[in-house]
CSV table of N, CA, C and O in Angstrom, one decimal:
chain,number,residue,atom,x,y,z
U,298,MET,N,47.0,17.7,95.7
U,298,MET,CA,46.5,18.8,96.9
U,298,MET,C,44.8,18.7,97.5
U,298,MET,O,43.8,18.9,96.7
U,299,PHE,N,44.9,18.3,98.4
U,299,PHE,CA,43.2,18.0,99.1
U,299,PHE,C,42.4,19.3,99.7
U,299,PHE,O,43.0,20.1,100.5
U,300,ARG,N,41.7,20.2,99.1
U,300,ARG,CA,40.9,21.1,99.2
U,300,ARG,C,39.2,20.1,99.4
U,300,ARG,O,38.5,20.2,99.2
U,301,ILE,N,39.3,20.7,100.7
U,301,ILE,CA,38.1,20.6,102.0
U,301,ILE,C,36.8,21.3,101.5
U,301,ILE,O,35.5,20.3,101.4
U,302,SER,N,37.0,22.4,99.9
U,302,SER,CA,35.5,23.2,99.6
U,302,SER,C,35.2,21.8,98.4
U,302,SER,O,34.8,21.9,98.5
U,303,GLN,N,36.1,21.3,97.7
U,303,GLN,CA,35.8,20.6,96.4
U,303,GLN,C,35.1,18.6,97.2
U,303,GLN,O,34.7,18.7,96.4
U,304,PHE,N,36.2,18.7,98.4
U,304,PHE,CA,35.2,17.6,99.3
U,304,PHE,C,33.7,17.9,99.6
U,304,PHE,O,32.7,17.3,99.7
U,305,MET,N,34.1,19.2,100.0
U,305,MET,CA,32.2,19.0,100.6
U,305,MET,C,31.2,19.2,99.6
U,305,MET,O,30.3,18.9,99.5
U,306,GLN,N,31.8,19.7,98.8
U,306,GLN,CA,31.4,19.8,97.4
U,306,GLN,C,30.6,18.5,96.9
U,306,GLN,O,29.2,18.1,95.9
U,307,GLU,N,31.5,17.7,96.9
U,307,GLU,CA,31.4,16.0,96.4
U,307,GLU,C,30.1,15.8,97.0
U,307,GLU,O,29.6,14.5,96.4
U,308,ILE,N,30.2,15.6,98.3
U,308,ILE,CA,29.4,15.0,99.1
U,308,ILE,C,28.3,15.8,99.0
U,308,ILE,O,26.7,15.0,98.9
U,309,ALA,N,28.2,17.0,98.7
U,309,ALA,CA,26.5,17.5,98.5
U,309,ALA,C,26.3,17.4,97.2
U,309,ALA,O,24.7,16.7,97.0
U,310,VAL,N,26.9,17.4,96.2
U,310,VAL,CA,26.0,17.2,94.4
U,310,VAL,C,27.5,16.1,94.1
U,310,VAL,O,28.5,16.1,93.3
U,311,PRO,N,27.3,14.5,94.7
U,311,PRO,CA,28.0,13.4,94.1
U,311,PRO,C,28.6,13.9,92.1
U,311,PRO,O,26.8,13.8,92.4
U,312,THR,N,29.4,13.3,91.9
U,312,THR,CA,30.3,13.2,90.5
U,312,THR,C,28.7,12.2,90.4
U,312,THR,O,29.2,10.4,90.7
U,313,PRO,N,28.3,12.5,89.5
U,313,PRO,CA,26.9,10.6,88.5
U,313,PRO,C,28.3,9.3,88.2
U,313,PRO,O,29.3,10.0,87.1
U,314,LEU,N,28.3,7.8,88.7
U,314,LEU,CA,28.8,7.5,88.1
U,314,LEU,C,28.9,7.0,86.6
U,314,LEU,O,27.9,7.2,86.0
U,315,GLY,N,30.0,6.7,85.9
U,315,GLY,CA,30.2,6.2,84.7
U,315,GLY,C,29.3,5.4,84.0
U,315,GLY,O,29.0,4.2,85.3
U,316,PRO,N,29.5,4.6,83.0
U,316,PRO,CA,28.4,3.8,82.6
U,316,PRO,C,29.6,2.1,83.8
U,316,PRO,O,30.2,2.5,83.4
U,317,VAL,N,28.9,1.3,84.0
U,317,VAL,CA,29.0,0.1,84.3
U,317,VAL,C,30.1,-0.7,82.8
U,317,VAL,O,30.0,-0.4,82.0
U,318,ARG,N,30.9,-1.2,83.4
U,318,ARG,CA,32.2,-1.8,82.4
U,318,ARG,C,32.3,-3.2,82.6
U,318,ARG,O,32.8,-3.7,84.0
U,319,ARG,N,32.4,-3.5,81.7
U,319,ARG,CA,32.5,-5.5,82.2
U,319,ARG,C,34.3,-5.8,81.1
U,319,ARG,O,33.6,-6.2,80.1
U,320,PRO,N,34.6,-5.6,81.9
U,320,PRO,CA,36.0,-6.0,81.3
U,320,PRO,C,36.0,-7.7,80.7
U,320,PRO,O,35.7,-8.0,81.3
U,321,PRO,N,37.2,-8.5,80.2
U,321,PRO,CA,36.5,-9.5,79.5
U,321,PRO,C,37.6,-10.0,80.0
U,321,PRO,O,37.1,-12.0,80.3
U,322,GLY,N,39.0,-9.5,80.6
U,322,GLY,CA,39.0,-10.6,81.8
U,322,GLY,C,40.0,-9.8,82.2
U,322,GLY,O,40.2,-9.0,82.3
U,323,PRO,N,41.1,-10.0,83.4
U,323,PRO,CA,42.2,-9.2,83.1
U,323,PRO,C,43.1,-8.8,83.3
U,323,PRO,O,43.2,-9.7,82.0
U,324,VAL,N,43.8,-8.1,83.1
U,324,VAL,CA,45.0,-7.6,82.2
U,324,VAL,C,46.3,-8.4,83.2
U,324,VAL,O,46.3,-8.7,84.4
U,325,VAL,N,47.3,-9.0,81.9
U,325,VAL,CA,48.0,-10.0,82.8
U,325,VAL,C,49.3,-8.8,82.4
U,325,VAL,O,49.7,-8.6,81.2
U,326,ILE,N,50.0,-9.1,83.3
U,326,ILE,CA,51.5,-8.8,83.5
U,326,ILE,C,52.2,-9.1,83.6
U,326,ILE,O,52.3,-10.6,85.0
U,327,TRP,N,53.4,-10.8,82.5
U,327,TRP,CA,54.2,-11.9,82.9
U,327,TRP,C,55.0,-11.0,82.7
U,327,TRP,O,55.5,-10.3,81.3
U,328,ASN,N,56.8,-11.3,83.8
U,328,ASN,CA,57.6,-11.2,84.1
U,328,ASN,C,57.6,-12.3,83.1
U,328,ASN,O,58.2,-13.5,83.9
U,329,LEU,N,58.7,-12.8,81.7
U,329,LEU,CA,58.5,-14.0,81.1
U,329,LEU,C,60.1,-14.9,81.0
U,329,LEU,O,60.0,-15.7,81.5
U,330,VAL,N,61.0,-13.5,81.5
U,330,VAL,CA,62.4,-14.3,81.4
U,330,VAL,C,63.4,-13.3,82.7
U,330,VAL,O,62.5,-12.0,82.5
U,331,ARG,N,64.2,-13.7,83.4
U,331,ARG,CA,65.0,-13.3,84.1
U,331,ARG,C,65.8,-12.6,83.7
U,331,ARG,O,66.6,-11.5,84.0
U,332,ARG,N,66.4,-12.9,82.2
U,332,ARG,CA,68.0,-12.6,81.6
U,332,ARG,C,67.4,-11.0,81.2
U,332,ARG,O,66.2,-11.0,80.4
U,333,CYS,N,68.5,-10.5,81.1
U,333,CYS,CA,68.6,-9.2,81.1
U,333,CYS,C,69.8,-8.6,81.4
U,333,CYS,O,70.6,-8.4,81.4
U,334,ASN,N,70.0,-8.0,80.1
U,334,ASN,CA,71.3,-7.5,79.4
U,334,ASN,C,71.6,-5.9,80.2
U,334,ASN,O,72.7,-5.4,79.7
U,335,LEU,N,70.5,-5.2,80.7
U,335,LEU,CA,70.8,-4.0,81.5
U,335,LEU,C,70.6,-3.6,82.8
U,335,LEU,O,70.8,-5.0,83.4
U,336,THR,N,71.4,-3.1,83.3
U,336,THR,CA,71.3,-2.9,85.2
U,336,THR,C,71.2,-2.0,85.9
U,336,THR,O,71.6,-1.0,86.1
U,337,CYS,N,69.7,-1.6,85.9
U,337,CYS,CA,69.0,-0.3,85.8
U,337,CYS,C,68.6,-0.5,87.2
U,337,CYS,O,68.0,-1.1,87.9
U,338,LYS,N,69.0,0.5,87.6
U,338,LYS,CA,68.6,1.3,89.0
U,338,LYS,C,67.5,0.6,89.8
U,338,LYS,O,67.1,0.7,90.6
U,339,HIS,N,66.3,1.2,89.4
U,339,HIS,CA,65.2,1.2,89.1
U,339,HIS,C,64.6,-0.3,89.4
U,339,HIS,O,62.7,-0.5,89.4
U,340,CYS,N,65.5,-1.1,88.6
U,340,CYS,CA,64.2,-2.4,88.3
U,340,CYS,C,64.2,-3.3,89.8
U,340,CYS,O,64.8,-3.2,90.3
U,341,TYR,N,62.9,-3.8,89.5
U,341,TYR,CA,62.9,-4.8,90.7
U,341,TYR,C,63.1,-6.6,90.5
U,341,TYR,O,63.2,-6.8,91.4
U,342,SER,N,62.9,-6.1,89.0
U,342,SER,CA,63.3,-7.6,89.2
U,342,SER,C,64.7,-8.1,89.0
U,342,SER,O,66.1,-7.1,89.1
U,343,ILE,N,65.0,-9.4,89.9
U,343,ILE,CA,66.2,-9.9,90.1
U,343,ILE,C,66.9,-10.5,88.8
U,343,ILE,O,66.6,-11.9,88.7
U,344,SER,N,67.1,-9.8,87.9
U,344,SER,CA,68.0,-10.5,86.7
U,344,SER,C,69.3,-10.0,86.1
U,344,SER,O,70.0,-9.4,87.5
U,345,ALA,N,69.9,-10.8,85.3
U,345,ALA,CA,71.8,-10.4,85.0
U,345,ALA,C,71.3,-11.3,84.0
U,345,ALA,O,71.3,-12.2,83.0
U,346,ASP,N,72.7,-11.2,82.9
U,346,ASP,CA,72.7,-11.3,81.6
U,346,ASP,C,73.1,-12.8,81.4
U,346,ASP,O,74.4,-13.4,81.4
U,347,LYS,N,72.5,-13.6,81.9
U,347,LYS,CA,72.7,-15.3,82.3
U,347,LYS,C,71.1,-15.9,81.6
U,347,LYS,O,70.6,-15.6,82.2
U,348,ASP,N,72.0,-17.0,81.3
U,348,ASP,CA,70.7,-18.1,81.4
U,348,ASP,C,69.8,-18.1,82.8
U,348,ASP,O,71.3,-19.2,83.7
U,349,PHE,N,68.7,-18.4,82.8
U,349,PHE,CA,68.1,-19.4,84.5
U,349,PHE,C,67.7,-20.3,84.3
U,349,PHE,O,67.1,-20.8,83.4
U,350,PRO,N,67.5,-21.0,85.6
U,350,PRO,CA,67.1,-22.5,84.8
U,350,PRO,C,65.9,-23.0,85.7
U,350,PRO,O,64.7,-21.1,85.8
U,351,GLY,N,65.0,-23.3,84.2
U,351,GLY,CA,63.3,-23.6,84.8
U,351,GLY,C,62.5,-22.4,84.3
U,351,GLY,O,61.4,-22.8,84.2
U,352,GLU,N,62.9,-22.0,83.3
U,352,GLU,CA,62.6,-21.0,82.1
U,352,GLU,C,61.7,-21.5,81.1
U,352,GLU,O,61.9,-22.5,80.4
U,353,LEU,N,60.7,-20.9,80.4
U,353,LEU,CA,60.0,-22.1,79.7
U,353,LEU,C,60.6,-21.4,78.6
U,353,LEU,O,61.1,-19.9,77.7
U,354,SER,N,60.1,-22.7,77.7
U,354,SER,CA,60.8,-22.5,76.3
U,354,SER,C,59.0,-21.6,75.1
U,354,SER,O,58.4,-21.2,75.5
U,355,THR,N,59.7,-21.1,73.9
U,355,THR,CA,58.8,-20.5,73.5
U,355,THR,C,57.6,-21.5,72.5
U,355,THR,O,57.0,-20.4,73.2
U,356,SER,N,58.5,-22.7,73.1
U,356,SER,CA,56.9,-23.1,72.1
U,356,SER,C,55.8,-23.3,74.0
U,356,SER,O,54.2,-23.2,73.2
U,357,GLU,N,56.4,-23.6,75.2
U,357,GLU,CA,55.9,-23.1,76.3
U,357,GLU,C,54.6,-22.2,76.6
U,357,GLU,O,53.7,-21.7,76.6
U,358,VAL,N,55.8,-21.0,75.9
U,358,VAL,CA,55.4,-19.6,75.9
U,358,VAL,C,54.0,-19.2,74.9
U,358,VAL,O,52.9,-18.5,75.5
U,359,PHE,N,54.0,-20.0,73.8
U,359,PHE,CA,52.9,-19.8,73.4
U,359,PHE,C,51.5,-20.3,73.4
U,359,PHE,O,50.7,-20.2,73.5
U,360,ALA,N,51.6,-22.0,74.6
U,360,ALA,CA,50.8,-22.6,74.6
U,360,ALA,C,49.9,-21.7,76.1
U,360,ALA,O,49.6,-21.8,75.7
U,361,VAL,N,51.5,-20.8,77.4
U,361,VAL,CA,50.4,-20.1,77.7
U,361,VAL,C,49.4,-18.9,77.1
U,361,VAL,O,48.6,-18.2,77.6
U,362,MET,N,50.2,-18.4,75.9
U,362,MET,CA,49.7,-17.0,75.6
U,362,MET,C,48.2,-17.4,74.9
U,362,MET,O,47.1,-17.2,74.9
U,363,ASP,N,47.9,-18.9,74.2
U,363,ASP,CA,47.2,-19.0,74.0
U,363,ASP,C,45.9,-19.2,74.8
U,363,ASP,O,44.5,-19.4,74.9
U,364,GLN,N,46.1,-20.0,76.2
U,364,GLN,CA,45.5,-19.7,77.4
U,364,GLN,C,44.9,-18.8,78.1
U,364,GLN,O,43.3,-18.8,78.2
U,365,LEU,N,45.7,-18.1,77.3
U,365,LEU,CA,45.4,-16.8,78.1
U,365,LEU,C,44.3,-16.0,77.2
U,365,LEU,O,43.5,-15.1,77.6
U,366,LYS,N,44.3,-16.3,75.7
U,366,LYS,CA,43.5,-15.6,74.8
U,366,LYS,C,42.2,-16.4,75.3
U,366,LYS,O,41.3,-15.7,74.8
U,367,ALA,N,42.1,-17.8,75.6
U,367,ALA,CA,40.7,-18.3,75.3
U,367,ALA,C,40.6,-17.9,76.4
U,367,ALA,O,38.9,-18.1,76.6
U,368,PHE,N,41.1,-17.6,77.7
U,368,PHE,CA,40.2,-16.8,79.1
U,368,PHE,C,40.4,-15.7,78.4
U,368,PHE,O,39.3,-14.7,79.5
U,369,ARG,N,40.3,-14.6,77.3
U,369,ARG,CA,39.9,-13.8,77.0
U,369,ARG,C,40.6,-11.9,78.3
U,369,ARG,O,39.9,-11.6,78.3
U,370,VAL,N,41.9,-12.6,77.8
U,370,VAL,CA,42.9,-11.7,79.0
U,370,VAL,C,42.4,-10.2,77.9
U,370,VAL,O,43.2,-10.5,76.5
U,371,PRO,N,42.2,-9.0,77.9
U,371,PRO,CA,42.1,-8.3,76.7
U,371,PRO,C,43.5,-7.5,77.2
U,371,PRO,O,43.7,-6.8,75.9
U,372,ALA,N,44.5,-7.8,77.9
U,372,ALA,CA,45.7,-7.3,77.4
U,372,ALA,C,46.8,-7.9,77.4
U,372,ALA,O,46.8,-8.7,79.3
U,373,LEU,N,48.0,-7.9,77.5
U,373,LEU,CA,49.3,-8.7,77.8
U,373,LEU,C,50.4,-8.1,77.9
U,373,LEU,O,50.9,-8.2,76.5
U,374,ILE,N,50.8,-7.6,78.6
U,374,ILE,CA,52.0,-7.2,78.8
U,374,ILE,C,53.4,-7.9,79.2
U,374,ILE,O,53.1,-8.5,80.0
U,375,LEU,N,54.3,-8.1,78.3
U,375,LEU,CA,55.4,-9.3,78.3
U,375,LEU,C,56.6,-7.6,79.5
U,375,LEU,O,57.2,-6.9,79.0
U,376,SER,N,57.3,-8.7,80.5
U,376,SER,CA,58.0,-7.8,81.3
U,376,SER,C,59.2,-9.1,82.0
U,376,SER,O,59.7,-10.2,80.7
U,377,GLY,N,60.1,-8.4,82.1
U,377,GLY,CA,61.3,-9.2,82.4
U,377,GLY,C,62.3,-8.7,84.2
U,377,GLY,O,61.7,-8.2,84.5
U,378,GLY,N,63.1,-9.1,83.3
U,378,GLY,CA,64.0,-9.2,82.3
U,378,GLY,C,63.6,-8.9,81.2
U,378,GLY,O,63.3,-7.3,81.1
U,379,GLU,N,64.4,-8.5,80.1
U,379,GLU,CA,63.8,-8.7,78.6
U,379,GLU,C,63.5,-9.6,78.1
U,379,GLU,O,65.0,-10.0,77.1
U,380,PRO,N,62.4,-9.6,77.7
U,380,PRO,CA,61.9,-10.9,76.9
U,380,PRO,C,62.1,-10.9,75.5
U,380,PRO,O,62.3,-12.2,74.6
U,381,LEU,N,62.5,-9.5,75.3
U,381,LEU,CA,62.0,-9.5,73.0
U,381,LEU,C,63.6,-9.2,73.0
U,381,LEU,O,63.9,-10.2,71.9
U,382,ALA,N,64.8,-9.7,73.8
U,382,ALA,CA,66.0,-9.6,74.1
U,382,ALA,C,66.8,-11.5,72.3
U,382,ALA,O,66.1,-12.3,73.4
U,383,PRO,N,67.1,-10.9,71.4
U,383,PRO,CA,68.0,-12.3,71.6
U,383,PRO,C,68.7,-13.5,71.9
U,383,PRO,O,68.0,-14.6,72.1
U,384,ALA,N,68.8,-12.7,72.9
U,384,ALA,CA,70.1,-13.5,74.3
U,384,ALA,C,69.2,-14.6,75.3
U,384,ALA,O,69.5,-15.6,75.3
U,385,SER,N,67.5,-13.7,75.2
U,385,SER,CA,67.1,-14.7,76.0
U,385,SER,C,66.6,-16.2,75.3
U,385,SER,O,66.0,-16.9,76.3
U,386,GLY,N,66.8,-16.4,74.0
U,386,GLY,CA,66.4,-17.2,73.7
U,386,GLY,C,64.6,-17.4,73.0
U,386,GLY,O,65.3,-18.8,73.0
U,387,LEU,N,64.4,-17.2,73.3
U,387,LEU,CA,63.2,-16.9,73.0
U,387,LEU,C,63.3,-16.4,71.6
U,387,LEU,O,62.9,-15.6,70.8
U,388,HIS,N,61.9,-16.8,71.2
U,388,HIS,CA,61.6,-16.2,69.7
U,388,HIS,C,60.4,-16.1,69.2
U,388,HIS,O,59.4,-16.8,68.9
U,389,LEU,N,60.0,-14.9,70.1
U,389,LEU,CA,58.4,-14.2,70.1
U,389,LEU,C,57.5,-13.5,68.7
U,389,LEU,O,56.5,-14.1,68.4
U,390,SER,N,58.8,-13.0,67.8
U,390,SER,CA,58.2,-12.3,67.5
U,390,SER,C,57.0,-12.6,66.5
U,390,SER,O,57.0,-12.1,65.9
U,391,PRO,N,57.2,-14.2,65.4
U,391,PRO,CA,56.3,-15.0,64.6
U,391,PRO,C,54.9,-14.8,64.9
U,391,PRO,O,54.1,-15.2,64.1
U,392,GLY,N,55.1,-15.0,66.7
U,392,GLY,CA,53.6,-15.6,67.0
U,392,GLY,C,53.0,-14.2,67.2
U,392,GLY,O,51.7,-13.9,68.1
U,393,LEU,N,53.6,-13.3,67.9
U,393,LEU,CA,52.9,-12.0,68.1
U,393,LEU,C,52.0,-11.2,67.0
U,393,LEU,O,52.4,-10.9,66.3
């Protein structure tokens, strides 16, 4: 809720800025695969429980992950589809 009294107080006496943070790189959210065995109503992904052409192999995924590491990405969020489901064809657990 907007409170005019708090707004006016902030203008009169601004909250000091915190320390400057310099993160090493961007956070990456990677929609790794389209295959998904779920049909969540809230999901934005156009997924289905089938293979889709043109998806990366496990070795290609690890090559991209190595590049992200070299770029100093502080966090990688795997999304999709369902990237950790065995049916996705990816075998990521050994490299994570």
